[in-house]
Amino acid sequence: MKANLAKRKPTIFDLVEPFKESLSVVRKDEESWFVNHEGRRVFDTSYEWAVSFQCGFASVTIDHIRRLHIDHTGRFVIKPQFSSAGSFFEDLALIAVKIVIQY
């Protein structure tokens, strides 16, 4: 076992979130993804940004502005239709339908 660990190249991340619901969000070079307790990626997809799982869902960012939710299999659980989506709390999540920024 020690021989296998010695051969393993350490990975340096820009950000490592605490484990929530058995998964952790890690970030490196403008990409975020989820890892298990062994440090292995659990989904093939990486995201522009990701927030830890809460109530069975995680909020992720794609296309530079769309935030949506995935489940523990990495599937989108809500159709990607919102400009922003916060984390779930007590089975509810704050969403934004349209974001308008003006001066």
mmCIF file of C-alpha atoms in Angstrom:
data_model
loop_
_atom_site.group_PDB
_atom_site.id
_atom_site.type_symbol
_atom_site.label_atom_id
_atom_site.label_comp_id
_atom_site.label_asym_id
_atom_site.label_seq_id
_atom_site.Cartn_x
_atom_site.Cartn_y
_atom_site.Cartn_z
ATOM 1 C CA MET A 1 0.000 0.000 0.000
ATOM 2 C CA LYS A 2 2.759 2.468 0.868
ATOM 3 C CA ALA A 3 4.439 1.769 -2.474
ATOM 4 C CA ASN A 4 1.238 2.741 -4.311
ATOM 5 C CA LEU A 5 0.946 5.970 -2.344
ATOM 6 C CA ALA A 6 4.573 6.865 -3.035
ATOM 7 C CA LYS A 7 3.993 6.546 -6.805
ATOM 8 C CA ARG A 8 0.874 8.657 -6.745
ATOM 9 C CA LYS A 9 1.444 12.220 -7.934
ATOM 10 C CA PRO A 10 -0.173 14.766 -5.583
ATOM 11 C CA THR A 11 -2.768 17.101 -7.081
ATOM 12 C CA ILE A 12 -2.728 20.729 -6.054
ATOM 13 C CA PHE A 13 -6.086 22.494 -6.195
ATOM 14 C CA ASP A 14 -6.916 26.196 -6.098
ATOM 15 C CA LEU A 15 -9.928 25.456 -3.863
ATOM 16 C CA VAL A 16 -11.164 22.446 -1.885
ATOM 17 C CA GLU A 17 -14.561 22.572 -0.198
ATOM 18 C CA PRO A 18 -15.466 20.411 2.822
ATOM 19 C CA PHE A 19 -17.218 17.123 2.078
ATOM 20 C CA LYS A 20 -20.995 17.366 2.064
ATOM 21 C CA GLU A 21 -23.172 14.365 1.273
ATOM 22 C CA SER A 22 -19.991 12.303 0.620
ATOM 23 C CA LEU A 23 -18.661 14.619 -2.125
ATOM 24 C CA SER A 24 -16.323 17.602 -2.221
ATOM 25 C CA VAL A 25 -16.061 20.415 -4.752
ATOM 26 C CA VAL A 26 -12.531 21.063 -5.978
ATOM 27 C CA ARG A 27 -11.353 23.836 -8.271
ATOM 28 C CA LYS A 28 -8.290 24.183 -10.463
ATOM 29 C CA ASP A 29 -7.525 26.451 -13.416
ATOM 30 C CA GLU A 30 -11.041 27.918 -13.814
ATOM 31 C CA GLU A 31 -12.790 24.505 -13.602
ATOM 32 C CA SER A 32 -14.742 22.895 -10.780
ATOM 33 C CA TRP A 33 -15.665 19.256 -10.321
ATOM 34 C CA PHE A 34 -16.744 16.814 -7.631
ATOM 35 C CA VAL A 35 -14.534 14.191 -5.992
ATOM 36 C CA ASN A 36 -15.245 11.321 -3.616
ATOM 37 C CA HIS A 37 -13.340 10.429 -0.411
ATOM 38 C CA GLU A 38 -10.685 8.686 -2.511
ATOM 39 C CA GLY A 39 -10.051 11.910 -4.434
ATOM 40 C CA ARG A 40 -11.498 10.553 -7.678
ATOM 41 C CA ARG A 41 -13.775 12.530 -9.968
ATOM 42 C CA VAL A 42 -17.335 11.264 -9.724
ATOM 43 C CA PHE A 43 -18.734 12.849 -12.919
ATOM 44 C CA ASP A 44 -17.120 13.187 -16.339
ATOM 45 C CA THR A 45 -18.305 16.791 -16.524
ATOM 46 C CA SER A 46 -16.483 19.773 -15.095
ATOM 47 C CA TYR A 47 -18.215 23.076 -14.449
ATOM 48 C CA GLU A 48 -17.258 26.735 -14.507
ATOM 49 C CA TRP A 49 -18.270 26.904 -10.842
ATOM 50 C CA ALA A 50 -19.886 24.496 -8.403
ATOM 51 C CA VAL A 51 -21.335 24.692 -4.905
ATOM 52 C CA SER A 52 -21.412 21.712 -2.503
ATOM 53 C CA PHE A 53 -24.359 19.346 -2.336
ATOM 54 C CA GLN A 54 -27.202 20.250 -0.033
ATOM 55 C CA CYS A 55 -30.563 18.443 0.251
ATOM 56 C CA GLY A 56 -29.448 16.058 -2.518
ATOM 57 C CA PHE A 57 -28.625 18.760 -5.080
ATOM 58 C CA ALA A 58 -25.624 20.882 -6.032
ATOM 59 C CA SER A 59 -25.679 24.225 -7.824
ATOM 60 C CA VAL A 60 -23.342 24.468 -10.832
ATOM 61 C CA THR A 61 -22.568 27.151 -13.417
ATOM 62 C CA ILE A 62 -22.392 26.535 -17.160
ATOM 63 C CA ASP A 63 -22.214 28.877 -20.178
ATOM 64 C CA HIS A 64 -20.676 31.617 -18.002
ATOM 65 C CA ILE A 65 -24.033 32.719 -16.551
ATOM 66 C CA ARG A 66 -26.519 29.862 -16.194
ATOM 67 C CA ARG A 67 -26.700 28.247 -12.773
ATOM 68 C CA LEU A 68 -28.619 25.048 -12.363
ATOM 69 C CA HIS A 69 -28.874 21.999 -10.133
ATOM 70 C CA ILE A 70 -27.522 18.480 -10.493
ATOM 71 C CA ASP A 71 -28.256 15.345 -8.476
ATOM 72 C CA HIS A 72 -25.799 12.747 -7.125
ATOM 73 C CA THR A 73 -25.580 11.120 -10.575
ATOM 74 C CA GLY A 74 -24.530 14.407 -12.214
ATOM 75 C CA ARG A 75 -27.807 14.781 -14.109
ATOM 76 C CA PHE A 76 -29.577 18.119 -14.334
ATOM 77 C CA VAL A 77 -32.660 17.929 -12.124
ATOM 78 C CA ILE A 78 -34.203 21.182 -13.231
ATOM 79 C CA LYS A 79 -34.205 22.199 -16.878
ATOM 80 C CA PRO A 80 -31.420 24.803 -17.458
ATOM 81 C CA GLN A 81 -33.738 27.792 -17.757
ATOM 82 C CA PHE A 82 -32.701 30.191 -15.004
ATOM 83 C CA SER A 83 -30.096 32.955 -14.936
ATOM 84 C CA SER A 84 -29.177 32.069 -11.375
ATOM 85 C CA ALA A 85 -29.991 29.367 -8.858
ATOM 86 C CA GLY A 86 -28.944 29.181 -5.222
ATOM 87 C CA SER A 87 -28.416 26.139 -3.028
ATOM 88 C CA PHE A 88 -31.367 24.170 -1.722
ATOM 89 C CA PHE A 89 -32.454 24.640 1.875
ATOM 90 C CA GLU A 90 -35.450 22.802 3.318
ATOM 91 C CA ASP A 91 -36.440 21.654 -0.204
ATOM 92 C CA LEU A 92 -36.444 25.198 -1.667
ATOM 93 C CA ALA A 93 -33.924 27.129 -3.758
ATOM 94 C CA LEU A 94 -33.792 30.778 -4.720
ATOM 95 C CA ILE A 95 -33.739 31.258 -8.524
ATOM 96 C CA ALA A 96 -33.521 34.242 -10.875
ATOM 97 C CA VAL A 97 -35.519 34.120 -14.084
ATOM 98 C CA LYS A 98 -33.943 37.145 -15.737
ATOM 99 C CA ILE A 99 -31.062 39.298 -14.623
ATOM 100 C CA VAL A 100 -30.957 42.842 -15.953
ATOM 101 C CA ILE A 101 -28.002 45.028 -15.060
ATOM 102 C CA GLN A 102 -28.392 48.739 -15.725
ATOM 103 C CA TYR A 103 -26.803 52.057 -14.887
#
